[in-house]
Amino acid sequence: MSLLTASLPFAQESVAEEGRQIIIVMLIVALVFLGVIALGQLTRYAAHRRAERKAQRRAF
């Protein structure tokens, strides 16, 4: 309990600062989601192009 009371003065943030930090974290999470979606779409596009080139190569 003494550790909690010792760190209590450092944990005093205003509501505005806490809200700002929450919004920043939410934006970072959204960027991660968009990055994963973009990476998945890029992989799908590359696989599609690879399959087309492979199909054209077989036609002799």
N, CA, C and O atoms as a Tripos MOL2 file, in Angstrom:
@<TRIPOS>MOLECULE
protein
  240   239    60     0     0
PROTEIN
NO_CHARGES

@<TRIPOS>ATOM
      1 N           0.8210   -1.1910    0.0000 N.3       1 MET1
      2 CA          0.0000    0.0000    0.0000 C.3       1 MET1
      3 C           0.8640    1.2540    0.0000 C.2       1 MET1
      4 O           0.4580    2.2750   -0.5550 O.2       1 MET1
      5 N           2.0470    1.2010    0.6100 N.am      2 SER2
      6 CA          2.8960    2.3820    0.6510 C.3       2 SER2
      7 C           3.4470    2.7270   -0.7350 C.2       2 SER2
      8 O           3.6860    3.8970   -1.0350 O.2       2 SER2
      9 N           3.6480    1.7060   -1.5800 N.am      3 LEU3
     10 CA          4.1130    1.9690   -2.9400 C.3       3 LEU3
     11 C           3.0480    2.7240   -3.7260 C.2       3 LEU3
     12 O           3.3610    3.6210   -4.5100 O.2       3 LEU3
     13 N           1.8020    2.3580   -3.5110 N.am      4 LEU4
     14 CA          0.7100    3.0430   -4.1910 C.3       4 LEU4
     15 C           0.6070    4.4950   -3.7430 C.2       4 LEU4
     16 O           0.4370    5.3880   -4.5730 O.2       4 LEU4
     17 N           0.7050    4.7350   -2.4650 N.am      5 THR5
     18 CA          0.6130    6.1090   -1.9700 C.3       5 THR5
     19 C           1.8450    6.9180   -2.3510 C.2       5 THR5
     20 O           1.7600    8.1380   -2.4930 O.2       5 THR5
     21 N           2.9880    6.2600   -2.5190 N.am      6 ALA6
     22 CA          4.1950    6.9820   -2.9240 C.3       6 ALA6
     23 C           4.1210    7.3980   -4.3860 C.2       6 ALA6
     24 O           4.6420    8.4510   -4.7540 O.2       6 ALA6
     25 N           3.4890    6.5970   -5.2130 N.am      7 SER7
     26 CA          3.4110    6.9230   -6.6370 C.3       7 SER7
     27 C           2.1680    7.7360   -6.9800 C.2       7 SER7
     28 O           2.0120    8.1480   -8.1290 O.2       7 SER7
     29 N           1.2960    7.9750   -6.0350 N.am      8 LEU8
     30 CA          0.0580    8.7070   -6.2940 C.3       8 LEU8
     31 C           0.2940   10.1340   -6.7830 C.2       8 LEU8
     32 O          -0.4070   10.5570   -7.7020 O.2       8 LEU8
     33 N           1.2300   10.9020   -6.2340 N.am      9 PRO9
     34 CA          1.4270   12.2640   -6.7560 C.3       9 PRO9
     35 C           1.8820   12.2880   -8.2160 C.2       9 PRO9
     36 O           1.5880   13.2420   -8.9360 O.2       9 PRO9
     37 N           2.5910   11.2560   -8.6570 N.am     10 PHE10
     38 CA          3.0480   11.2210  -10.0390 C.3      10 PHE10
     39 C           1.9250   10.8180  -10.9930 C.2      10 PHE10
     40 O           2.0190   11.0740  -12.1930 O.2      10 PHE10
     41 N           0.8930   10.2090  -10.4910 N.am     11 ALA11
     42 CA         -0.2060    9.7400  -11.3340 C.3      11 ALA11
     43 C          -1.3010   10.7850  -11.4820 C.2      11 ALA11
     44 O          -2.3430   10.5050  -12.0750 O.2      11 ALA11
     45 N          -1.0850   11.9760  -10.9570 N.am     12 GLN12
     46 CA         -2.1000   13.0190  -11.0270 C.3      12 GLN12
     47 C          -2.0450   13.6910  -12.3940 C.2      12 GLN12
     48 O          -1.2340   14.5900  -12.6130 O.2      12 GLN12
     49 N          -2.8970   13.2620  -13.3050 N.am     13 GLU13
     50 CA         -3.0020   13.8780  -14.6200 C.3      13 GLU13
     51 C          -4.3620   14.5440  -14.7220 C.2      13 GLU13
     52 O          -5.3400   14.1040  -14.1170 O.2      13 GLU13
     53 N          -4.3980   15.5870  -15.4820 N.am     14 SER14
     54 CA         -5.6900   16.2330  -15.6730 C.3      14 SER14
     55 C          -6.5350   15.3820  -16.6160 C.2      14 SER14
     56 O          -6.0260   14.5010  -17.3080 O.2      14 SER14
     57 N          -7.7970   15.6570  -16.6270 N.am     15 VAL15
     58 CA         -8.7170   14.9070  -17.4770 C.3      15 VAL15
     59 C          -8.3830   15.1530  -18.9480 C.2      15 VAL15
     60 O          -8.4900   14.2430  -19.7710 O.2      15 VAL15
     61 N          -7.9860   16.3640  -19.2750 N.am     16 ALA16
     62 CA         -7.6470   16.6870  -20.6630 C.3      16 ALA16
     63 C          -6.4170   15.9100  -21.1230 C.2      16 ALA16
     64 O          -6.3910   15.4040  -22.2450 O.2      16 ALA16
     65 N          -5.3960   15.8090  -20.2700 N.am     17 GLU17
     66 CA         -4.1870   15.0640  -20.6360 C.3      17 GLU17
     67 C          -4.4900   13.5840  -20.8090 C.2      17 GLU17
     68 O          -3.9940   12.9420  -21.7350 O.2      17 GLU17
     69 N          -5.3030   13.0520  -19.9180 N.am     18 GLU18
     70 CA         -5.6600   11.6370  -20.0180 C.3      18 GLU18
     71 C          -6.4800   11.3710  -21.2800 C.2      18 GLU18
     72 O          -6.2660   10.3670  -21.9600 O.2      18 GLU18
     73 N          -7.4070   12.2570  -21.5920 N.am     19 GLY19
     74 CA         -8.2030   12.1080  -22.8070 C.3      19 GLY19
     75 C          -7.3550   12.2070  -24.0570 C.2      19 GLY19
     76 O          -7.5830   11.4830  -25.0260 O.2      19 GLY19
     77 N          -6.3740   13.1050  -24.0420 N.am     20 ARG20
     78 CA         -5.4690   13.2540  -25.1870 C.3      20 ARG20
     79 C          -4.6660   11.9820  -25.3920 C.2      20 ARG20
     80 O          -4.4950   11.5340  -26.5260 O.2      20 ARG20
     81 N          -4.1740   11.4000  -24.3200 N.am     21 GLN21
     82 CA         -3.4030   10.1590  -24.4320 C.3      21 GLN21
     83 C          -4.2700    9.0170  -24.9540 C.2      21 GLN21
     84 O          -3.8060    8.1970  -25.7460 O.2      21 GLN21
     85 N          -5.5080    8.9620  -24.5200 N.am     22 ILE22
     86 CA         -6.4170    7.9100  -24.9860 C.3      22 ILE22
     87 C          -6.6740    8.0620  -26.4830 C.2      22 ILE22
     88 O          -6.6870    7.0720  -27.2150 O.2      22 ILE22
     89 N          -6.8760    9.2870  -26.9360 N.am     23 ILE23
     90 CA         -7.1180    9.5150  -28.3640 C.3      23 ILE23
     91 C          -5.8920    9.1460  -29.1800 C.2      23 ILE23
     92 O          -6.0210    8.5580  -30.2540 O.2      23 ILE23
     93 N          -4.7030    9.4810  -28.6920 N.am     24 ILE24
     94 CA         -3.4700    9.1250  -29.4060 C.3      24 ILE24
     95 C          -3.3240    7.6130  -29.5050 C.2      24 ILE24
     96 O          -2.9550    7.0950  -30.5590 O.2      24 ILE24
     97 N          -3.6060    6.9040  -28.4280 N.am     25 VAL25
     98 CA         -3.5180    5.4410  -28.4510 C.3      25 VAL25
     99 C          -4.5450    4.8630  -29.4220 C.2      25 VAL25
    100 O          -4.2480    3.9080  -30.1410 O.2      25 VAL25
    101 N          -5.7440    5.4300  -29.4480 N.am     26 MET26
    102 CA         -6.7630    4.9450  -30.3790 C.3      26 MET26
    103 C          -6.3350    5.1690  -31.8260 C.2      26 MET26
    104 O          -6.5780    4.3160  -32.6800 O.2      26 MET26
    105 N          -5.7040    6.2980  -32.1100 N.am     27 LEU27
    106 CA         -5.2170    6.5590  -33.4640 C.3      27 LEU27
    107 C          -4.1010    5.5970  -33.8520 C.2      27 LEU27
    108 O          -4.0380    5.1540  -34.9990 O.2      27 LEU27
    109 N          -3.2300    5.2740  -32.9180 N.am     28 ILE28
    110 CA         -2.1550    4.3140  -33.1910 C.3      28 ILE28
    111 C          -2.7400    2.9380  -33.4870 C.2      28 ILE28
    112 O          -2.2840    2.2540  -34.4030 O.2      28 ILE28
    113 N          -3.7370    2.5310  -32.7240 N.am     29 VAL29
    114 CA         -4.3830    1.2350  -32.9620 C.3      29 VAL29
    115 C          -5.0560    1.2230  -34.3360 C.2      29 VAL29
    116 O          -4.9990    0.2210  -35.0470 O.2      29 VAL29
    117 N          -5.6870    2.3280  -34.7050 N.am     30 ALA30
    118 CA         -6.3170    2.4080  -36.0270 C.3      30 ALA30
    119 C          -5.2710    2.2950  -37.1340 C.2      30 ALA30
    120 O          -5.5150    1.6460  -38.1510 O.2      30 ALA30
    121 N          -4.1080    2.9210  -36.9440 N.am     31 LEU31
    122 CA         -3.0410    2.8070  -37.9400 C.3      31 LEU31
    123 C          -2.5310    1.3790  -38.0550 C.2      31 LEU31
    124 O          -2.1970    0.9240  -39.1490 O.2      31 LEU31
    125 N          -2.4690    0.6730  -36.9380 N.am     32 VAL32
    126 CA         -2.0480   -0.7320  -36.9800 C.3      32 VAL32
    127 C          -3.0640   -1.5490  -37.7720 C.2      32 VAL32
    128 O          -2.6840   -2.3630  -38.6140 O.2      32 VAL32
    129 N          -4.3500   -1.3380  -37.5100 N.am     33 PHE33
    130 CA         -5.3890   -2.0570  -38.2540 C.3      33 PHE33
    131 C          -5.2990   -1.7600  -39.7510 C.2      33 PHE33
    132 O          -5.3840   -2.6740  -40.5710 O.2      33 PHE33
    133 N          -5.1280   -0.4940  -40.1070 N.am     34 LEU34
    134 CA         -5.0220   -0.1340  -41.5180 C.3      34 LEU34
    135 C          -3.7740   -0.7340  -42.1520 C.2      34 LEU34
    136 O          -3.7990   -1.1340  -43.3150 O.2      34 LEU34
    137 N          -2.6910   -0.7970  -41.4000 N.am     35 GLY35
    138 CA         -1.4710   -1.4100  -41.9150 C.3      35 GLY35
    139 C          -1.6490   -2.8910  -42.1880 C.2      35 GLY35
    140 O          -1.1660   -3.4020  -43.1980 O.2      35 GLY35
    141 N          -2.3380   -3.5800  -41.2960 N.am     36 VAL36
    142 CA         -2.5860   -5.0130  -41.4910 C.3      36 VAL36
    143 C          -3.4810   -5.2370  -42.7080 C.2      36 VAL36
    144 O          -3.2400   -6.1480  -43.5000 O.2      36 VAL36
    145 N          -4.5040   -4.4120  -42.8530 N.am     37 ILE37
    146 CA         -5.3940   -4.5380  -44.0090 C.3      37 ILE37
    147 C          -4.6290   -4.2650  -45.2990 C.2      37 ILE37
    148 O          -4.7750   -5.0040  -46.2730 O.2      37 ILE37
    149 N          -3.8190   -3.2150  -45.3140 N.am     38 ALA38
    150 CA         -3.0470   -2.8800  -46.5160 C.3      38 ALA38
    151 C          -2.0610   -3.9890  -46.8580 C.2      38 ALA38
    152 O          -1.8910   -4.3240  -48.0300 O.2      38 ALA38
    153 N          -1.4180   -4.5540  -45.8640 N.am     39 LEU39
    154 CA         -0.4760   -5.6450  -46.1080 C.3      39 LEU39
    155 C          -1.1940   -6.8670  -46.6720 C.2      39 LEU39
    156 O          -0.6710   -7.5240  -47.5720 O.2      39 LEU39
    157 N          -2.3680   -7.1790  -46.1660 N.am     40 GLY40
    158 CA         -3.1410   -8.3030  -46.6780 C.3      40 GLY40
    159 C          -3.5790   -8.0900  -48.1140 C.2      40 GLY40
    160 O          -3.5210   -9.0100  -48.9300 O.2      40 GLY40
    161 N          -4.0200   -6.8720  -48.4280 N.am     41 GLN41
    162 CA         -4.4370   -6.5780  -49.7990 C.3      41 GLN41
    163 C          -3.2540   -6.6140  -50.7610 C.2      41 GLN41
    164 O          -3.3800   -7.0850  -51.8920 O.2      41 GLN41
    165 N          -2.1090   -6.1170  -50.3100 N.am     42 LEU42
    166 CA         -0.9130   -6.1480  -51.1480 C.3      42 LEU42
    167 C          -0.4710   -7.5810  -51.4170 C.2      42 LEU42
    168 O          -0.0600   -7.9060  -52.5300 O.2      42 LEU42
    169 N          -0.5530   -8.4270  -50.4150 N.am     43 THR43
    170 CA         -0.2020   -9.8350  -50.5860 C.3      43 THR43
    171 C          -1.1610  -10.5110  -51.5600 C.2      43 THR43
    172 O          -0.7420  -11.3030  -52.4050 O.2      43 THR43
    173 N          -2.4390  -10.1980  -51.4380 N.am     44 ARG44
    174 CA         -3.4330  -10.7820  -52.3440 C.3      44 ARG44
    175 C          -3.1990  -10.3270  -53.7850 C.2      44 ARG44
    176 O          -3.3080  -11.1230  -54.7180 O.2      44 ARG44
    177 N          -2.8800   -9.0540  -53.9600 N.am     45 TYR45
    178 CA         -2.6040   -8.5140  -55.2900 C.3      45 TYR45
    179 C          -1.3640   -9.1780  -55.8900 C.2      45 TYR45
    180 O          -1.3620   -9.5430  -57.0660 O.2      45 TYR45
    181 N          -0.3170   -9.3340  -55.0880 N.am     46 ALA46
    182 CA          0.9080   -9.9640  -55.5830 C.3      46 ALA46
    183 C           0.6650  -11.4220  -55.9580 C.2      46 ALA46
    184 O           1.2030  -11.9010  -56.9560 O.2      46 ALA46
    185 N          -0.1320  -12.1270  -55.1760 N.am     47 ALA47
    186 CA         -0.4390  -13.5260  -55.4880 C.3      47 ALA47
    187 C          -1.2430  -13.6230  -56.7840 C.2      47 ALA47
    188 O          -1.0340  -14.5360  -57.5830 O.2      47 ALA47
    189 N          -2.1510  -12.6890  -56.9850 N.am     48 HIS48
    190 CA         -2.9520  -12.6800  -58.2130 C.3      48 HIS48
    191 C          -2.0630  -12.4460  -59.4320 C.2      48 HIS48
    192 O          -2.1990  -13.1330  -60.4450 O.2      48 HIS48
    193 N          -1.1620  -11.4860  -59.3360 N.am     49 ARG49
    194 CA         -0.2440  -11.2230  -60.4580 C.3      49 ARG49
    195 C           0.6790  -12.4060  -60.7050 C.2      49 ARG49
    196 O           0.9670  -12.7440  -61.8540 O.2      49 ARG49
    197 N           1.1450  -13.0370  -59.6310 N.am     50 ARG50
    198 CA          2.0240  -14.1980  -59.7730 C.3      50 ARG50
    199 C           1.2950  -15.3410  -60.4660 C.2      50 ARG50
    200 O           1.8790  -16.0310  -61.3010 O.2      50 ARG50
    201 N           0.0320  -15.5470  -60.1310 N.am     51 ALA51
    202 CA         -0.7540  -16.6150  -60.7570 C.3      51 ALA51
    203 C          -0.9790  -16.3250  -62.2400 C.2      51 ALA51
    204 O          -0.9310  -17.2390  -63.0640 O.2      51 ALA51
    205 N          -1.2210  -15.0650  -62.5830 N.am     52 GLU52
    206 CA         -1.3970  -14.7100  -63.9950 C.3      52 GLU52
    207 C          -0.1210  -14.9500  -64.7930 C.2      52 GLU52
    208 O          -0.1690  -15.4910  -65.8970 O.2      52 GLU52
    209 N           1.0170  -14.5500  -64.2400 N.am     53 ARG53
    210 CA          2.2800  -14.7610  -64.9470 C.3      53 ARG53
    211 C           2.5920  -16.2390  -65.0910 C.2      53 ARG53
    212 O           3.1310  -16.6710  -66.1090 O.2      53 ARG53
    213 N           2.2530  -17.0120  -64.0750 N.am     54 LYS54
    214 CA          2.4920  -18.4550  -64.1310 C.3      54 LYS54
    215 C           1.6120  -19.0960  -65.2030 C.2      54 LYS54
    216 O           2.0640  -19.9930  -65.9150 O.2      54 LYS54
    217 N           0.3700  -18.6490  -65.3260 N.am     55 ALA55
    218 CA         -0.5410  -19.1950  -66.3320 C.3      55 ALA55
    219 C          -0.0690  -18.8340  -67.7420 C.2      55 ALA55
    220 O          -0.1870  -19.6480  -68.6580 O.2      55 ALA55
    221 N           0.4550  -17.6430  -67.9220 N.am     56 GLN56
    222 CA          0.9490  -17.2400  -69.2380 C.3      56 GLN56
    223 C           2.2220  -17.9900  -69.6140 C.2      56 GLN56
    224 O           2.4610  -18.2550  -70.7920 O.2      56 GLN56
    225 N           3.0200  -18.3230  -68.6450 N.am     57 ARG57
    226 CA          4.2740  -19.0170  -68.9070 C.3      57 ARG57
    227 C           4.0270  -20.4430  -69.3910 C.2      57 ARG57
    228 O           4.8130  -20.9650  -70.1810 O.2      57 ARG57
    229 N           2.9550  -21.0790  -68.9330 N.am     58 ARG58
    230 CA          2.6690  -22.4700  -69.3090 C.3      58 ARG58
    231 C           2.1930  -22.5880  -70.7550 C.2      58 ARG58
    232 O           2.3720  -23.6340  -71.3790 O.2      58 ARG58
    233 N           1.5910  -21.5330  -71.2920 N.am     59 ALA59
    234 CA          1.0410  -21.5950  -72.6460 C.3      59 ALA59
    235 C           2.1780  -21.4930  -73.6570 C.2      59 ALA59
    236 O           2.7170  -20.4120  -73.8940 O.2      59 ALA59
    237 N           2.5300  -22.6170  -74.2430 N.am     60 PHE60
    238 CA          3.6010  -22.6450  -75.2460 C.3      60 PHE60
    239 C           3.0230  -22.7670  -76.6180 C.2      60 PHE60
    240 O           3.7650  -22.8070  -77.6000 O.2      60 PHE60
@<TRIPOS>BOND
     1     1     2 1
     2     2     3 1
     3     3     4 2
     4     3     5 am
     5     5     6 1
     6     6     7 1
     7     7     8 2
     8     7     9 am
     9     9    10 1
    10    10    11 1
    11    11    12 2
    12    11    13 am
    13    13    14 1
    14    14    15 1
    15    15    16 2
    16    15    17 am
    17    17    18 1
    18    18    19 1
    19    19    20 2
    20    19    21 am
    21    21    22 1
    22    22    23 1
    23    23    24 2
    24    23    25 am
    25    25    26 1
    26    26    27 1
    27    27    28 2
    28    27    29 am
    29    29    30 1
    30    30    31 1
    31    31    32 2
    32    31    33 am
    33    33    34 1
    34    34    35 1
    35    35    36 2
    36    35    37 am
    37    37    38 1
    38    38    39 1
    39    39    40 2
    40    39    41 am
    41    41    42 1
    42    42    43 1
    43    43    44 2
    44    43    45 am
    45    45    46 1
    46    46    47 1
    47    47    48 2
    48    47    49 am
    49    49    50 1
    50    50    51 1
    51    51    52 2
    52    51    53 am
    53    53    54 1
    54    54    55 1
    55    55    56 2
    56    55    57 am
    57    57    58 1
    58    58    59 1
    59    59    60 2
    60    59    61 am
    61    61    62 1
    62    62    63 1
    63    63    64 2
    64    63    65 am
    65    65    66 1
    66    66    67 1
    67    67    68 2
    68    67    69 am
    69    69    70 1
    70    70    71 1
    71    71    72 2
    72    71    73 am
    73    73    74 1
    74    74    75 1
    75    75    76 2
    76    75    77 am
    77    77    78 1
    78    78    79 1
    79    79    80 2
    80    79    81 am
    81    81    82 1
    82    82    83 1
    83    83    84 2
    84    83    85 am
    85    85    86 1
    86    86    87 1
    87    87    88 2
    88    87    89 am
    89    89    90 1
    90    90    91 1
    91    91    92 2
    92    91    93 am
    93    93    94 1
    94    94    95 1
    95    95    96 2
    96    95    97 am
    97    97    98 1
    98    98    99 1
    99    99   100 2
   100    99   101 am
   101   101   102 1
   102   102   103 1
   103   103   104 2
   104   103   105 am
   105   105   106 1
   106   106   107 1
   107   107   108 2
   108   107   109 am
   109   109   110 1
   110   110   111 1
   111   111   112 2
   112   111   113 am
   113   113   114 1
   114   114   115 1
   115   115   116 2
   116   115   117 am
   117   117   118 1
   118   118   119 1
   119   119   120 2
   120   119   121 am
   121   121   122 1
   122   122   123 1
   123   123   124 2
   124   123   125 am
   125   125   126 1
   126   126   127 1
   127   127   128 2
   128   127   129 am
   129   129   130 1
   130   130   131 1
   131   131   132 2
   132   131   133 am
   133   133   134 1
   134   134   135 1
   135   135   136 2
   136   135   137 am
   137   137   138 1
   138   138   139 1
   139   139   140 2
   140   139   141 am
   141   141   142 1
   142   142   143 1
   143   143   144 2
   144   143   145 am
   145   145   146 1
   146   146   147 1
   147   147   148 2
   148   147   149 am
   149   149   150 1
   150   150   151 1
   151   151   152 2
   152   151   153 am
   153   153   154 1
   154   154   155 1
   155   155   156 2
   156   155   157 am
   157   157   158 1
   158   158   159 1
   159   159   160 2
   160   159   161 am
   161   161   162 1
   162   162   163 1
   163   163   164 2
   164   163   165 am
   165   165   166 1
   166   166   167 1
   167   167   168 2
   168   167   169 am
   169   169   170 1
   170   170   171 1
   171   171   172 2
   172   171   173 am
   173   173   174 1
   174   174   175 1
   175   175   176 2
   176   175   177 am
   177   177   178 1
   178   178   179 1
   179   179   180 2
   180   179   181 am
   181   181   182 1
   182   182   183 1
   183   183   184 2
   184   183   185 am
   185   185   186 1
   186   186   187 1
   187   187   188 2
   188   187   189 am
   189   189   190 1
   190   190   191 1
   191   191   192 2
   192   191   193 am
   193   193   194 1
   194   194   195 1
   195   195   196 2
   196   195   197 am
   197   197   198 1
   198   198   199 1
   199   199   200 2
   200   199   201 am
   201   201   202 1
   202   202   203 1
   203   203   204 2
   204   203   205 am
   205   205   206 1
   206   206   207 1
   207   207   208 2
   208   207   209 am
   209   209   210 1
   210   210   211 1
   211   211   212 2
   212   211   213 am
   213   213   214 1
   214   214   215 1
   215   215   216 2
   216   215   217 am
   217   217   218 1
   218   218   219 1
   219   219   220 2
   220   219   221 am
   221   221   222 1
   222   222   223 1
   223   223   224 2
   224   223   225 am
   225   225   226 1
   226   226   227 1
   227   227   228 2
   228   227   229 am
   229   229   230 1
   230   230   231 1
   231   231   232 2
   232   231   233 am
   233   233   234 1
   234   234   235 1
   235   235   236 2
   236   235   237 am
   237   237   238 1
   238   238   239 1
   239   239   240 2
@<TRIPOS>SUBSTRUCTURE
     1 MET1         2 RESIDUE 1 A MET
     2 SER2         6 RESIDUE 1 A SER
     3 LEU3        10 RESIDUE 1 A LEU
     4 LEU4        14 RESIDUE 1 A LEU
     5 THR5        18 RESIDUE 1 A THR
     6 ALA6        22 RESIDUE 1 A ALA
     7 SER7        26 RESIDUE 1 A SER
     8 LEU8        30 RESIDUE 1 A LEU
     9 PRO9        34 RESIDUE 1 A PRO
    10 PHE10       38 RESIDUE 1 A PHE
    11 ALA11       42 RESIDUE 1 A ALA
    12 GLN12       46 RESIDUE 1 A GLN
    13 GLU13       50 RESIDUE 1 A GLU
    14 SER14       54 RESIDUE 1 A SER
    15 VAL15       58 RESIDUE 1 A VAL
    16 ALA16       62 RESIDUE 1 A ALA
    17 GLU17       66 RESIDUE 1 A GLU
    18 GLU18       70 RESIDUE 1 A GLU
    19 GLY19       74 RESIDUE 1 A GLY
    20 ARG20       78 RESIDUE 1 A ARG
    21 GLN21       82 RESIDUE 1 A GLN
    22 ILE22       86 RESIDUE 1 A ILE
    23 ILE23       90 RESIDUE 1 A ILE
    24 ILE24       94 RESIDUE 1 A ILE
    25 VAL25       98 RESIDUE 1 A VAL
    26 MET26      102 RESIDUE 1 A MET
    27 LEU27      106 RESIDUE 1 A LEU
    28 ILE28      110 RESIDUE 1 A ILE
    29 VAL29      114 RESIDUE 1 A VAL
    30 ALA30      118 RESIDUE 1 A ALA
    31 LEU31      122 RESIDUE 1 A LEU
    32 VAL32      126 RESIDUE 1 A VAL
    33 PHE33      130 RESIDUE 1 A PHE
    34 LEU34      134 RESIDUE 1 A LEU
    35 GLY35      138 RESIDUE 1 A GLY
    36 VAL36      142 RESIDUE 1 A VAL
    37 ILE37      146 RESIDUE 1 A ILE
    38 ALA38      150 RESIDUE 1 A ALA
    39 LEU39      154 RESIDUE 1 A LEU
    40 GLY40      158 RESIDUE 1 A GLY
    41 GLN41      162 RESIDUE 1 A GLN
    42 LEU42      166 RESIDUE 1 A LEU
    43 THR43      170 RESIDUE 1 A THR
    44 ARG44      174 RESIDUE 1 A ARG
    45 TYR45      178 RESIDUE 1 A TYR
    46 ALA46      182 RESIDUE 1 A ALA
    47 ALA47      186 RESIDUE 1 A ALA
    48 HIS48      190 RESIDUE 1 A HIS
    49 ARG49      194 RESIDUE 1 A ARG
    50 ARG50      198 RESIDUE 1 A ARG
    51 ALA51      202 RESIDUE 1 A ALA
    52 GLU52      206 RESIDUE 1 A GLU
    53 ARG53      210 RESIDUE 1 A ARG
    54 LYS54      214 RESIDUE 1 A LYS
    55 ALA55      218 RESIDUE 1 A ALA
    56 GLN56      222 RESIDUE 1 A GLN
    57 ARG57      226 RESIDUE 1 A ARG
    58 ARG58      230 RESIDUE 1 A ARG
    59 ALA59      234 RESIDUE 1 A ALA
    60 PHE60      238 RESIDUE 1 A PHE
